[in-house]
Each structure stands twice: as C-alpha cells, then as structure tokens.
Amino acid sequence: MISGDMEKLYPSAKTLVKECVASRVHAKDATLFDFSEQAQACAERYMGWTDLASNPPYPLADIQAFADSIIEQGLKTVVLIGQGGSTQAPMTITKYNKPDSSRIVFKTLDSDSPVRVRAILAEARPETTLFVISSKSGGTIEPRLALRAVRDAVGDALAEEELMQHLVAITDPGSDLERQAREEGWAAVLPGEPSVGGRFSALSVFGLLPAALVGIDLEELLEHAVEAEKRCSEDAIDNPAIGLAAFLYDNYLQGRNKFSFLTPKRGRVLGLWIEQLVAESLGKDGQGILPNIEIDSLLLTNDPGDRSVIMYQTKTDLWDERKNFEMSLSYIDPTIPRANFKIDSVEELAEHFVMWEYAVAMCGYLMRVCPFDQPDVASAKAVVLDILKEGQPAPDFVQDYIGDVHMGEVEVRLAPCFKDCTDVQGALRALLTSIQPGDYFALNAFLPFTGEGRREALELIRHGVAASRHTVSCLEVGPRYLHSTGQLQKGGQNNGVFLILSADELKDIPLSEEAESLGTLAKAQASGDLLTLADRGRRCVHLHLPDNSGVTLRALSEVITGILATLN
C-alpha cells in the first residue's frame, strides 16, 4: 500500500478531516467548489475520476481481450499518438514498466518535431505496428496533424484498406475522431468517459489499454487502485492524500510555491505526470504550485526559502545507481520541508495516481481554484489557430546568428518589457537580469530532444540559469508543456521568466491541410506562446533559430553561459 512519510503533520490536514473533504470528493460533491458558479459547474461535469478503479466505466476484460488479440496478430510495436493528458499517464506506465518486461515495443508520439516523427517511424515496420490515436475531444491539433503525417509516411508500405486495420481510436463518444474512425473502418474505437478530464484519466481506458498492451495485469493494477481509493476517501488524519495536500498547501502558504521532485532515473517519468496534474490543475487565478522535475540536488545545499522537496524511491536493480541517488540526497539542506514516497512495482503506480488526484482536488478546495479546467490552455490554442490562418507575426528584429561563423539568421520576438532590445545578446541579458528572488525560469523548447548534442546544450542552459541566478529552472518540451505547465505559466502568479526556442527544419514534413508542415505548426505554437504570455504581462523572449542542430544549440548555450558569468 502507499508507502510514504512526512516530517510532521501540517495544520490544514485537520481542516480537511473536519470538513469531510476526502469523502465529499469521493462522493463527487461539486459543492466543495461553490466559491464560484463556474467552478461548481465545472466540478459537476468532471468528477468521474474519483471511483474509476472501483467502478470502471469500460469492462477490464474487454480491454484485456483486445490487447491480447493485438499481440496474437503478430503486431510488435505500438505508437501512441496524442497530447497532454491522453499521453502522459500511458507514457508513465509503459516507460516505468519497460525495465521489467514488455511484450511489445511501445512508443509515444506527442511531438510535432519532424526529427522525432521520422525517428519513431524509422524504428517501426508499418506491417507490424499498431497506431493508437488518443484524444478525448478528438479535435486537438497536434495528434490530428501527426496522424496525417504518419498516414502519408506509411502509405507506400500499406494499402489504405490494410492501414485501417492498424489504427485504433481512444476518444470520448460523439467526437470527430470517433466519427472518422467509424466511417473509415478502423480496427477499434474505445470510448472514453466524458466525466473524466484528460489529466485525471490515468486509470480510464486512456491509461489501461496501453498498460494491457505492454503486458501489465489490469486486475492486479486496479486492485492497488481500489485500495488507494478507500484510503484516500477516508476523513482521517492518516489518509495519505490528505497528508500530501496539507504538505503542498501549507508550504504554499509559507511562500514555498514550488517543489523539487527527486527520484532515481526510472521515476522521472512519474514526475512528468505529476507536473501536469499539479501545474495545470492549480495554476490559475494568479495562484499555483510549480513542480520542478529532474533537479540537481546540489542546488538545494542551502534552503532558498521558496520550495519544498518531494522524493520518490523507485525500484532500481543496480546497486551503484541506488547508492548514487542516496548520496545525492545527503546534500539537501535539512531545513527544506520534505515528503518521501516509495514505489516498488509498476502496479503500485496506480496507488500514487489516486493519491495525487485526490490531493490535488483537495488543494483546489483549500486554494479556492477549480482543479478541473484549463482556461489559459484553451486561449493559447486559439492564438495558434489564428497564426496558422493569418500567418506569422513579424519578428521585432532579425540578425545573423551568434558568433563569427555565419550559421544563418535568428528571428527575435519580444515581450513589451524588452522592446528596447536590438540584438540577441541584449535581449537575453535583459531577460536573465529580470530574474528576481522567488522567480522561476523556464526554457520552453519546440525542438527535438534526440540527436547528438541537442539535449546536452539545453540542459547546460537550464542548469546554468539555476546555479547562477539561484532560481528554479525548468526545461519544458514543446508542445507537451502547453497542455501542462503552460496553464501555470499564463494563469498563475507572475513570477516566471521564459525563453522560448523554435527552429527551421532542415527536412520538414509537409501537410496538406491546416498547416503547411509540422515545422510550421511548431513555429506557430512558439509564436503563439510568446503572444499569450506577453498579453498576460510575462517576461518572455522567443528565438526562432536557423536550424536545430546540436552545434547551433551549443552556440546559444555558450552565449547564455557567458552572460550569466557577467551577472554574478
């Protein structure tokens, strides 16, 4: 059962027990969020997640039977195409399971990077690959256009009629995706539950089909979740969800509006799921709690005062890796509040999905924010669609890229507070200088994270800012973060500083509708992010680079490293 401990009991735990919040969440009592008509109405529509394990809306046996039939057909690879809540839990489950066993190769495509799309398709033979298109609304632009790109790419290997038997849709009833799948005769359409929002859908068919496909026993997985539902719905001080909610909220009241998530490598994929759940659910109305994933513990040797620590021990077979993680924890200032958890098996993930979902709903109650909507995500989507229709906004200036060697030109777009800047170095210096105590920095990158030197250069920027400016520093993968921390960045407190990166594609993937290419879509999303953040008074700069090569990104990291050295 849920294994965890905290150093003390936090005061709001007693409030949650006294006001019977846990049992009311389990009972889907929307009046918990009656602080506004909109919040209560939203809760009435989206609290179906509270008993997904004990009352699954779709028969587990049917999901398991379908997954088994796929394997029996000789399919060896599954590519899940989706975005946000439709892919984050499946990615967590399947990646966490991979070191132990997996009867198929499972890949997630939630990127509009042509480099990423080509890399996935190069490793999958169309004849033995199942493509699962996962979208609650059925209208999200990224999976819609990614599917078009995939269909064009595999068209030479599979006839149209044969391809239909390699396509599966997971979507809510009545969506455009359901209509398309039925009209075209796809292999299957699995219905989602409309009363469950995307980021709360881990234990719905959106998460359960991927789990079954990689060989996880659904009955055992849900047994863990049922027990967690019982514990997390009790109005008792030892309810783990109440303890976690109180830890998050009471530290938030003390100015610790961020937490560092520390775990061995295997657990980081759970951190990405937690990141979306917490940031998108609570980051609105000028409030929010920022999860900081993949943190260097050396940055916590002195208490910065604005964060807490959540630590997860995960099953790790290598002694050296376990010892390395334990040693890293010894550097953390003991005055930083800390909560500790442990996961020993993939089935135990279900318990922590439940605990975090209940805890976040309780935090919403305490913070008086609706945890089930995402208004700023929707507004950012609208801006992107306008850009795709009307064209890119003009850059504030264009200049030769950094250094003496001509590498092409960079387009620069600036928030109003930086409009006086006339060159790249000046814009970056102004952006980095604006970071104040209590702020956080986010590198929002619409770039491929694979390939030599790319991620390393971006990590150098992220860690350089964290160490030099003594601030939380996040590396966010576009467009994924738009459906995750993007809500907090736009709707939360105005304490974020944002560098947005996109790049021309050396070998783009053309599209026939809505966008000229996947690269065009990525650039529109980056520009739209700048416009939406700037409209909310955020400090942000968008650099559209001449290409996304490792050397180009390294040149940028060297410039930023040089600027940071002068600011100390």
Coordinates of C-alpha atoms in Angstrom, one line a residue:
M1 CA 0.0 0.0 0.0
I2 CA 1.0 3.6 -0.4
S3 CA 4.4 4.0 1.3
G4 CA 5.4 7.5 2.4
D5 CA 6.3 9.7 5.3
M6 CA 6.5 13.3 6.2
E7 CA 8.4 15.1 8.9
K8 CA 5.3 16.5 10.6
L9 CA 1.6 16.9 10.5
Y10 CA 0.6 20.0 8.6
P11 CA -2.3 22.2 10.1
S12 CA -4.6 22.1 7.0
A13 CA -4.8 18.3 7.4
K14 CA -7.1 18.9 10.4
T15 CA -9.2 21.2 8.3
L16 CA -9.6 18.7 5.5
V17 CA -10.7 16.0 8.1
K18 CA -13.1 18.3 10.0
E19 CA -14.8 19.4 6.8
C20 CA -15.0 15.8 5.4
V21 CA -13.3 16.9 2.1
A22 CA -12.0 13.4 1.2
S23 CA -15.3 11.7 1.5
R24 CA -17.0 14.5 -0.3
V25 CA -14.5 14.3 -3.2
H26 CA -15.2 10.5 -3.4
A27 CA -18.9 11.2 -3.5
K28 CA -18.4 13.7 -6.4
D29 CA -19.8 16.5 -4.2
A30 CA -19.4 19.6 -6.5
T31 CA -20.4 22.0 -3.8
L32 CA -16.9 21.7 -2.5
F33 CA -16.1 24.2 -5.2
D34 CA -19.0 26.5 -4.7
F35 CA -16.8 29.6 -4.3
S36 CA -17.9 30.4 -7.9
E37 CA -20.7 29.3 -10.1
Q38 CA -18.2 28.4 -12.9
A39 CA -16.1 26.3 -10.6
Q40 CA -19.0 24.3 -9.2
A41 CA -20.5 23.8 -12.7
C42 CA -17.1 22.5 -13.9
A43 CA -16.8 20.1 -10.9
E44 CA -20.3 18.8 -11.6
R45 CA -19.1 17.7 -15.1
Y46 CA -15.6 16.4 -14.3
M47 CA -15.5 14.4 -11.1
G48 CA -16.0 11.0 -12.6
W49 CA -12.3 10.1 -11.8
T50 CA -12.9 9.6 -8.1
D51 CA -14.1 6.0 -8.4
L52 CA -12.6 4.8 -11.7
A53 CA -11.0 1.9 -10.0
S54 CA -14.0 0.6 -8.0
N55 CA -16.5 1.4 -10.8
P56 CA -14.6 1.2 -14.1
P57 CA -16.9 2.6 -16.9
Y58 CA -15.4 0.2 -19.5
P59 CA -15.0 -3.5 -18.8
L60 CA -11.5 -4.5 -17.9
A61 CA -12.0 -7.9 -19.6
D62 CA -12.8 -6.2 -22.9
I63 CA -9.7 -4.1 -22.7
Q64 CA -7.5 -7.1 -21.9
A65 CA -9.1 -9.2 -24.6
F66 CA -8.5 -6.6 -27.2
A67 CA -4.9 -6.1 -26.1
D68 CA -4.3 -9.9 -26.3
S69 CA -5.8 -10.1 -29.7
I70 CA -3.4 -7.4 -31.0
I71 CA -0.4 -9.4 -29.8
E72 CA -1.8 -12.6 -31.3
Q73 CA -1.9 -10.9 -34.7
G74 CA 1.8 -10.6 -34.6
L75 CA 2.0 -6.8 -34.0
K76 CA 5.3 -5.9 -32.4
T77 CA 5.2 -2.2 -32.0
V78 CA 2.6 0.3 -30.7
V79 CA 2.8 4.0 -31.5
L80 CA 0.5 6.1 -29.3
I81 CA -0.3 9.5 -31.0
G82 CA -1.8 12.1 -28.6
Q83 CA -1.1 15.1 -26.5
G84 CA -1.4 16.2 -22.8
G85 CA -3.5 14.0 -20.5
S86 CA -4.1 11.5 -23.2
T87 CA -0.4 10.5 -23.4
Q88 CA 1.2 11.5 -20.1
A89 CA -0.2 8.6 -18.0
P90 CA 0.4 6.0 -20.7
M91 CA 4.0 7.2 -21.1
T92 CA 4.5 7.0 -17.4
I93 CA 3.0 3.4 -17.2
T94 CA 4.8 2.0 -20.2
K95 CA 8.2 3.6 -19.5
Y96 CA 8.2 2.6 -15.9
N97 CA 7.3 -1.0 -16.9
K98 CA 9.9 -1.3 -19.6
P99 CA 13.0 -2.3 -17.5
D100 CA 11.0 -5.3 -16.0
S101 CA 9.1 -6.6 -19.0
S102 CA 7.2 -5.6 -22.1
R103 CA 5.7 -7.8 -24.7
I104 CA 5.8 -5.1 -27.3
V105 CA 7.8 -2.0 -28.1
F106 CA 5.7 1.0 -27.0
K107 CA 6.4 4.5 -28.3
T108 CA 4.7 7.8 -27.6
L109 CA 4.4 10.5 -30.3
D110 CA 3.4 13.7 -28.6
S111 CA 5.8 16.0 -30.6
D112 CA 5.4 17.9 -33.8
S113 CA 9.2 17.8 -34.4
P114 CA 9.8 16.2 -37.9
V115 CA 13.0 14.8 -36.4
R116 CA 11.1 13.0 -33.7
V117 CA 8.4 11.7 -36.1
R118 CA 11.0 10.3 -38.5
A119 CA 12.9 8.7 -35.7
I120 CA 9.8 6.8 -34.5
L121 CA 8.8 5.7 -37.9
A122 CA 12.3 4.6 -38.8
E123 CA 12.2 2.2 -35.8
A124 CA 8.7 0.7 -36.6
R125 CA 7.8 -1.5 -39.5
P126 CA 4.3 -0.5 -40.6
E127 CA 3.2 -4.1 -41.2
T128 CA 3.7 -5.0 -37.5
T129 CA 2.8 -1.6 -35.9
L130 CA -0.5 -0.5 -34.3
F131 CA -1.2 3.2 -34.2
V132 CA -3.3 4.3 -31.3
I133 CA -4.7 7.8 -31.7
S134 CA -5.7 9.0 -28.3
S135 CA -7.7 12.3 -27.8
K136 CA -10.6 12.9 -25.5
S137 CA -12.0 15.8 -27.5
G138 CA -10.9 14.3 -30.8
G139 CA -10.0 17.7 -32.1
T140 CA -6.6 18.5 -30.6
I141 CA -4.5 19.8 -33.4
E142 CA -1.2 18.0 -32.6
P143 CA -2.4 14.4 -32.8
R144 CA -4.7 15.3 -35.7
L145 CA -1.8 16.6 -37.8
A146 CA 0.6 13.9 -36.6
L147 CA -1.8 11.3 -37.8
R148 CA -1.8 12.9 -41.2
A149 CA 2.0 12.9 -41.3
V150 CA 2.1 9.2 -40.3
R151 CA -0.5 8.1 -42.8
D152 CA 1.4 9.8 -45.6
A153 CA 4.7 8.2 -44.4
V154 CA 3.3 4.6 -44.3
G155 CA 1.2 4.9 -47.4
D156 CA 3.8 3.2 -49.6
A157 CA 4.1 0.2 -47.3
L158 CA 0.4 -0.3 -46.5
A159 CA -2.6 -0.1 -48.8
E160 CA -5.4 2.2 -47.5
E161 CA -7.7 -0.7 -46.5
E162 CA -4.9 -2.5 -44.7
L163 CA -3.8 0.6 -42.9
M164 CA -7.3 1.0 -41.4
Q165 CA -6.7 -2.3 -39.5
H166 CA -3.6 -0.8 -37.9
L167 CA -5.5 2.2 -36.5
V168 CA -7.3 2.4 -33.1
A169 CA -9.0 5.4 -31.6
I170 CA -9.5 6.2 -27.9
T171 CA -11.8 9.1 -27.7
D172 CA -15.0 10.4 -25.9
P173 CA -18.3 9.4 -27.5
G174 CA -19.5 11.8 -30.2
S175 CA -16.1 13.3 -31.1
D176 CA -14.9 13.9 -34.6
L177 CA -12.2 11.3 -34.1
E178 CA -14.9 8.7 -33.3
R179 CA -16.8 9.6 -36.4
Q180 CA -13.7 9.4 -38.6
A181 CA -12.7 6.1 -37.2
R182 CA -16.1 4.5 -37.7
E183 CA -16.5 5.9 -41.2
E184 CA -13.1 4.7 -42.3
G185 CA -13.4 1.3 -40.6
W186 CA -10.6 1.4 -38.1
A187 CA -9.7 -1.7 -36.1
A188 CA -11.4 -0.4 -33.0
V189 CA -12.9 2.6 -31.2
L190 CA -12.6 2.6 -27.4
P191 CA -14.9 5.1 -25.7
G192 CA -13.5 7.4 -23.0
E193 CA -15.5 8.6 -20.0
P194 CA -16.8 12.2 -20.6
S195 CA -16.9 13.0 -16.9
V196 CA -13.1 12.4 -16.5
G197 CA -10.8 15.2 -17.6
G198 CA -7.6 14.3 -19.5
R199 CA -5.1 14.7 -16.7
F200 CA -7.3 12.7 -14.4
S201 CA -7.7 9.8 -16.9
A202 CA -4.8 7.6 -15.9
L203 CA -7.0 4.8 -14.7
S204 CA -9.5 5.1 -17.5
V205 CA -9.2 3.3 -20.9
F206 CA -6.7 6.0 -21.9
G207 CA -4.2 4.5 -19.5
L208 CA -5.5 1.0 -19.2
L209 CA -5.2 -0.1 -22.9
P210 CA -1.5 0.9 -23.1
A211 CA -1.0 -0.9 -19.8
A212 CA -2.6 -4.1 -21.1
L213 CA -0.6 -3.9 -24.4
V214 CA 2.7 -3.9 -22.6
G215 CA 1.7 -6.9 -20.5
I216 CA 0.5 -5.4 -17.2
D217 CA -2.2 -7.4 -15.5
L218 CA -5.2 -5.0 -15.3
E219 CA -6.9 -6.8 -12.5
E220 CA -3.8 -6.5 -10.3
L221 CA -3.2 -2.9 -11.3
L222 CA -6.8 -1.9 -10.4
E223 CA -6.7 -3.9 -7.1
H224 CA -4.0 -1.5 -5.9
A225 CA -6.1 1.5 -7.1
V226 CA -9.2 0.3 -5.3
E227 CA -7.4 0.0 -2.1
A228 CA -6.0 3.5 -2.6
E229 CA -9.5 4.9 -3.3
K230 CA -10.6 3.5 0.1
R231 CA -7.7 5.1 2.0
C232 CA -7.8 8.4 0.1
S233 CA -11.5 8.9 0.6
E234 CA -11.4 8.4 4.4
D235 CA -11.8 11.5 6.6
A236 CA -8.9 10.5 8.7
I237 CA -5.6 12.2 9.6
D238 CA -3.6 9.2 8.2
N239 CA -5.2 9.5 4.8
P240 CA -2.1 9.8 2.5
A241 CA -3.9 12.2 0.1
I242 CA -4.8 14.5 3.0
G243 CA -1.2 14.4 4.2
L244 CA 0.1 15.2 0.7
A245 CA -2.5 18.0 0.2
A246 CA -1.6 19.6 3.5
F247 CA 2.1 19.4 2.8
L248 CA 1.6 21.2 -0.6
Y249 CA -0.9 23.8 0.7
D250 CA 0.7 24.7 4.0
N251 CA 4.1 25.1 2.4
Y252 CA 2.5 27.2 -0.3
L253 CA 1.1 29.5 2.4
Q254 CA 4.7 29.9 3.7
G255 CA 5.9 31.1 0.3
R256 CA 7.1 27.7 -0.8
N257 CA 5.1 27.7 -4.1
K258 CA 7.4 25.3 -5.8
F259 CA 8.6 21.8 -5.1
S260 CA 11.7 19.9 -6.3
F261 CA 10.9 16.3 -7.4
L262 CA 13.8 14.0 -6.7
T263 CA 13.9 10.4 -7.8
P264 CA 16.2 7.9 -9.5
K265 CA 16.0 7.9 -13.3
R266 CA 13.3 5.4 -13.5
G267 CA 10.9 7.6 -11.5
R268 CA 11.3 10.8 -13.5
V269 CA 8.5 9.7 -15.9
L270 CA 6.1 9.8 -12.9
G271 CA 7.4 13.3 -12.2
L272 CA 6.2 14.4 -15.7
W273 CA 2.7 13.1 -14.9
I274 CA 2.7 14.8 -11.6
E275 CA 4.0 18.0 -13.2
Q276 CA 1.0 18.2 -15.5
L277 CA -1.6 17.3 -12.8
V278 CA -0.3 19.9 -10.3
A279 CA 0.6 22.7 -12.6
E280 CA -2.5 22.6 -14.9
S281 CA -4.9 21.9 -12.1
L282 CA -3.8 24.6 -9.6
G283 CA -2.0 27.2 -11.8
K284 CA -4.8 29.8 -12.4
D285 CA -6.4 32.9 -10.9
G286 CA -3.0 34.2 -10.0
Q287 CA -2.2 31.2 -7.9
G288 CA -0.3 27.9 -8.4
I289 CA 2.3 25.4 -7.3
L290 CA 5.2 24.7 -9.7
P291 CA 6.7 21.2 -9.8
N292 CA 10.4 21.2 -10.7
I293 CA 11.4 17.9 -12.3
E294 CA 15.0 16.5 -12.8
I295 CA 16.6 18.8 -10.3
D296 CA 20.3 18.7 -9.3
S297 CA 20.4 18.2 -5.5
L298 CA 23.5 20.4 -5.2
L299 CA 21.2 23.3 -5.9
L300 CA 19.5 22.6 -2.6
T301 CA 22.5 22.7 -0.3
N302 CA 21.2 25.9 1.1
D303 CA 17.5 26.5 1.7
P304 CA 16.3 29.0 -0.9
G305 CA 13.1 29.5 1.0
D306 CA 10.7 29.2 -1.9
R307 CA 10.4 25.4 -2.4
S308 CA 9.9 22.1 -0.7
V309 CA 11.1 18.6 -1.8
I310 CA 9.2 15.5 -2.8
M311 CA 11.3 12.4 -3.0
Y312 CA 10.4 9.1 -4.6
Q313 CA 12.4 5.9 -4.2
T314 CA 11.8 3.6 -7.1
K315 CA 12.8 0.0 -7.8
T316 CA 16.4 0.1 -9.0
D317 CA 18.3 -3.0 -9.8
L318 CA 21.8 -1.5 -9.9
W319 CA 23.5 -1.0 -6.5
D320 CA 25.6 1.8 -7.9
E321 CA 22.5 3.7 -9.1
R322 CA 20.8 3.3 -5.7
K323 CA 23.8 4.4 -3.8
N324 CA 24.4 7.4 -6.1
F325 CA 20.8 8.6 -5.5
E326 CA 21.1 8.2 -1.7
M327 CA 24.3 10.2 -1.7
S328 CA 22.7 13.0 -3.7
L329 CA 20.0 13.3 -1.0
S330 CA 22.6 13.9 1.7
Y331 CA 23.5 17.3 0.1
I332 CA 20.0 18.7 0.7
D333 CA 19.6 21.4 3.4
P334 CA 17.6 19.6 6.2
T335 CA 15.6 22.8 6.8
I336 CA 13.8 22.3 3.5
P337 CA 10.4 20.6 4.1
R338 CA 10.4 17.1 2.6
A339 CA 7.9 14.3 1.8
N340 CA 9.2 10.8 1.0
F341 CA 7.4 8.1 -1.0
K342 CA 8.4 4.7 -2.4
I343 CA 7.2 2.6 -5.4
D344 CA 8.4 -1.0 -5.8
S345 CA 6.3 -2.2 -8.8
V346 CA 4.5 -0.8 -11.8
E347 CA 1.2 -1.9 -10.2
E348 CA 1.9 0.5 -7.3
L349 CA 1.8 3.4 -9.7
A350 CA -2.0 3.1 -9.6
E351 CA -2.0 3.9 -5.9
H352 CA 0.0 7.1 -6.5
F353 CA -2.2 8.2 -9.4
V354 CA -5.1 8.0 -7.0
M355 CA -3.3 9.7 -4.1
W356 CA -2.1 12.6 -6.2
E357 CA -5.5 13.1 -7.9
Y358 CA -7.3 13.3 -4.6
A359 CA -4.6 15.5 -3.1
V360 CA -4.7 18.0 -6.0
A361 CA -8.5 18.2 -5.7
M362 CA -8.2 18.9 -2.0
C363 CA -5.6 21.6 -2.8
G364 CA -8.0 23.2 -5.2
Y365 CA -10.6 23.3 -2.4
L366 CA -8.1 24.9 0.0
M367 CA -6.8 27.4 -2.6
R368 CA -10.3 28.1 -3.9
V369 CA -9.3 27.4 -7.5
C370 CA -11.2 24.9 -9.8
P371 CA -8.8 22.0 -10.4
F372 CA -10.7 20.6 -13.4
D373 CA -10.5 23.4 -16.0
Q374 CA -7.6 24.9 -18.1
P375 CA -8.8 28.3 -19.4
D376 CA -5.4 29.6 -20.4
V377 CA -4.6 26.4 -22.4
A378 CA -7.7 26.9 -24.4
S379 CA -6.9 30.6 -25.1
A380 CA -3.4 29.7 -26.2
K381 CA -4.8 27.2 -28.7
A382 CA -7.0 29.8 -30.2
V383 CA -4.0 32.1 -30.8
V384 CA -2.1 29.3 -32.6
L385 CA -5.1 28.7 -34.9
D386 CA -5.2 32.4 -35.8
I387 CA -1.4 32.3 -36.6
L388 CA -1.9 29.3 -38.9
K389 CA -4.7 31.1 -40.7
E390 CA -3.2 34.6 -40.9
G391 CA 0.5 34.0 -40.9
Q392 CA 3.4 34.5 -38.5
P393 CA 3.6 37.8 -36.6
A394 CA 6.6 39.8 -37.8
P395 CA 9.7 39.5 -35.6
D396 CA 10.9 42.5 -33.6
F397 CA 14.2 42.1 -35.4
V398 CA 16.3 39.6 -37.4
Q399 CA 20.1 39.2 -37.1
D400 CA 22.9 36.9 -38.1
Y401 CA 23.2 34.1 -35.7
I402 CA 25.6 34.1 -32.9
G403 CA 29.4 34.2 -33.4
D404 CA 31.8 34.8 -36.2
V405 CA 30.8 31.9 -38.4
H406 CA 27.7 32.6 -40.5
M407 CA 25.1 30.0 -39.4
G408 CA 22.0 31.7 -40.7
E409 CA 19.6 34.2 -39.2
V410 CA 17.7 34.2 -36.0
E411 CA 14.2 35.8 -35.6
V412 CA 13.6 37.5 -32.3
R413 CA 10.2 38.3 -30.8
L414 CA 10.0 40.2 -27.5
A415 CA 7.5 40.9 -24.8
P416 CA 6.7 44.6 -24.5
C417 CA 9.0 45.0 -21.4
F418 CA 12.0 44.1 -23.7
K419 CA 11.1 46.1 -26.8
D420 CA 14.1 48.4 -26.4
C421 CA 16.5 45.5 -27.1
T422 CA 18.0 45.5 -30.6
D423 CA 20.2 42.4 -30.6
V424 CA 20.2 38.8 -29.4
Q425 CA 22.7 39.3 -26.6
G426 CA 20.9 42.4 -25.3
A427 CA 17.6 40.6 -25.3
L428 CA 19.0 37.6 -23.4
R429 CA 20.8 39.8 -21.0
A430 CA 17.6 41.7 -20.2
L431 CA 15.6 38.5 -19.8
L432 CA 18.1 36.9 -17.4
T433 CA 18.7 40.1 -15.5
S434 CA 15.0 40.3 -14.8
I435 CA 15.0 37.1 -12.7
Q436 CA 14.4 38.1 -9.0
P437 CA 14.4 36.0 -5.8
G438 CA 11.3 33.8 -5.8
D439 CA 11.0 33.8 -9.6
Y440 CA 11.5 30.7 -11.8
F441 CA 13.0 30.3 -15.3
A442 CA 11.5 28.1 -18.0
L443 CA 13.2 27.1 -21.2
N444 CA 10.2 26.3 -23.5
A445 CA 11.7 24.4 -26.4
F446 CA 9.9 23.4 -29.6
L447 CA 12.9 21.3 -30.6
P448 CA 13.8 17.6 -30.9
F449 CA 15.4 16.3 -27.8
T450 CA 17.1 13.4 -29.5
G451 CA 20.3 13.5 -31.6
E452 CA 23.9 14.4 -30.6
G453 CA 24.4 17.5 -28.5
R454 CA 20.8 18.8 -28.5
R455 CA 19.6 17.9 -25.1
E456 CA 23.0 18.5 -23.6
A457 CA 23.1 22.1 -24.8
L458 CA 19.6 22.8 -23.5
E459 CA 20.4 21.2 -20.1
L460 CA 23.5 23.4 -19.9
I461 CA 21.3 26.4 -20.2
R462 CA 18.8 25.2 -17.7
H463 CA 21.4 24.3 -15.1
G464 CA 23.4 27.4 -15.7
V465 CA 20.5 29.6 -15.0
A466 CA 19.6 27.7 -11.9
A467 CA 23.1 27.8 -10.4
S468 CA 23.9 31.4 -11.4
R469 CA 20.5 33.1 -10.6
H470 CA 19.7 30.8 -7.6
T471 CA 16.3 30.1 -9.0
V472 CA 14.1 27.1 -10.0
S473 CA 14.9 26.4 -13.7
C474 CA 12.7 24.2 -15.9
L475 CA 13.3 22.6 -19.3
E476 CA 9.9 22.2 -21.0
V477 CA 9.3 20.1 -24.1
G478 CA 7.1 21.8 -26.6
P479 CA 4.3 21.3 -27.5
R480 CA 3.8 19.0 -24.5
Y481 CA 4.2 21.7 -21.9
L482 CA 1.4 23.8 -23.5
H483 CA -1.0 21.2 -22.1
S484 CA 0.8 21.1 -18.7
T485 CA 2.8 23.8 -17.1
G486 CA 1.6 26.2 -19.9
Q487 CA -1.5 26.8 -17.8
L488 CA 0.5 27.8 -14.7
Q489 CA 2.9 29.9 -16.8
K490 CA -0.1 32.0 -18.1
G491 CA -2.7 31.7 -15.3
G492 CA -0.6 31.5 -12.2
Q493 CA 1.4 34.1 -10.3
N494 CA 3.5 36.4 -12.5
N495 CA 6.8 35.1 -11.3
G496 CA 8.0 33.2 -14.4
V497 CA 10.7 34.2 -16.9
F498 CA 10.5 32.4 -20.2
L499 CA 12.9 31.8 -23.1
I500 CA 11.0 30.2 -26.0
L501 CA 13.0 28.4 -28.7
S502 CA 12.0 27.1 -32.1
A503 CA 13.9 26.5 -35.3
D504 CA 13.7 26.0 -39.0
E505 CA 13.7 22.3 -40.1
L506 CA 16.3 21.1 -42.4
K507 CA 13.9 18.3 -43.6
D508 CA 10.4 19.3 -42.8
I509 CA 7.3 17.1 -43.1
P510 CA 4.7 18.8 -45.4
L511 CA 1.0 18.7 -44.6
S512 CA -2.0 19.0 -46.9
E513 CA -4.3 20.9 -44.5
E514 CA -4.4 23.4 -41.6
A515 CA -0.6 23.9 -41.6
E516 CA 2.0 23.9 -44.4
S517 CA 4.1 21.4 -42.4
L518 CA 4.9 20.1 -38.9
G519 CA 7.7 22.7 -38.6
T520 CA 5.2 25.5 -39.5
L521 CA 2.9 24.2 -36.7
A522 CA 5.8 24.2 -34.1
K523 CA 6.8 27.7 -35.1
A524 CA 3.2 28.9 -34.8
Q525 CA 2.9 27.3 -31.3
A526 CA 6.1 29.0 -30.2
S527 CA 5.0 32.4 -31.5
G528 CA 1.5 31.9 -30.0
D529 CA 3.1 31.1 -26.7
L530 CA 5.1 34.4 -26.8
L531 CA 2.0 36.4 -27.7
T532 CA -0.2 34.7 -24.9
L533 CA 2.5 35.1 -22.2
A534 CA 3.2 38.7 -23.2
D535 CA -0.5 39.5 -23.2
R536 CA -0.5 38.5 -19.5
G537 CA 2.4 40.7 -18.7
R538 CA 5.0 37.9 -18.5
R539 CA 8.7 38.4 -19.2
C540 CA 9.5 36.4 -22.3
V541 CA 11.7 36.2 -25.4
H542 CA 11.2 34.0 -28.4
L543 CA 14.2 33.0 -30.5
H544 CA 13.5 31.2 -33.8
L545 CA 16.8 29.7 -34.7
P546 CA 18.1 29.0 -38.3
D547 CA 18.2 25.2 -37.5
N548 CA 18.0 22.8 -34.6
S549 CA 21.4 21.2 -34.9
G550 CA 23.5 20.4 -31.8
V551 CA 26.2 22.9 -32.8
T552 CA 23.6 25.7 -33.2
L553 CA 22.1 25.0 -29.8
R554 CA 25.6 24.7 -28.2
A555 CA 26.5 28.2 -29.7
L556 CA 23.4 29.6 -27.9
S557 CA 24.3 27.9 -24.6
E558 CA 27.8 29.4 -24.8
V559 CA 26.4 32.9 -25.2
I560 CA 24.0 32.4 -22.3
T561 CA 26.8 30.9 -20.1
G562 CA 28.9 34.0 -20.9
I563 CA 26.1 36.4 -20.0
L564 CA 25.4 34.6 -16.7
A565 CA 29.1 34.8 -15.8
T566 CA 28.9 38.6 -16.0
L567 CA 25.8 38.8 -13.8
N568 CA 27.3 37.1 -10.8

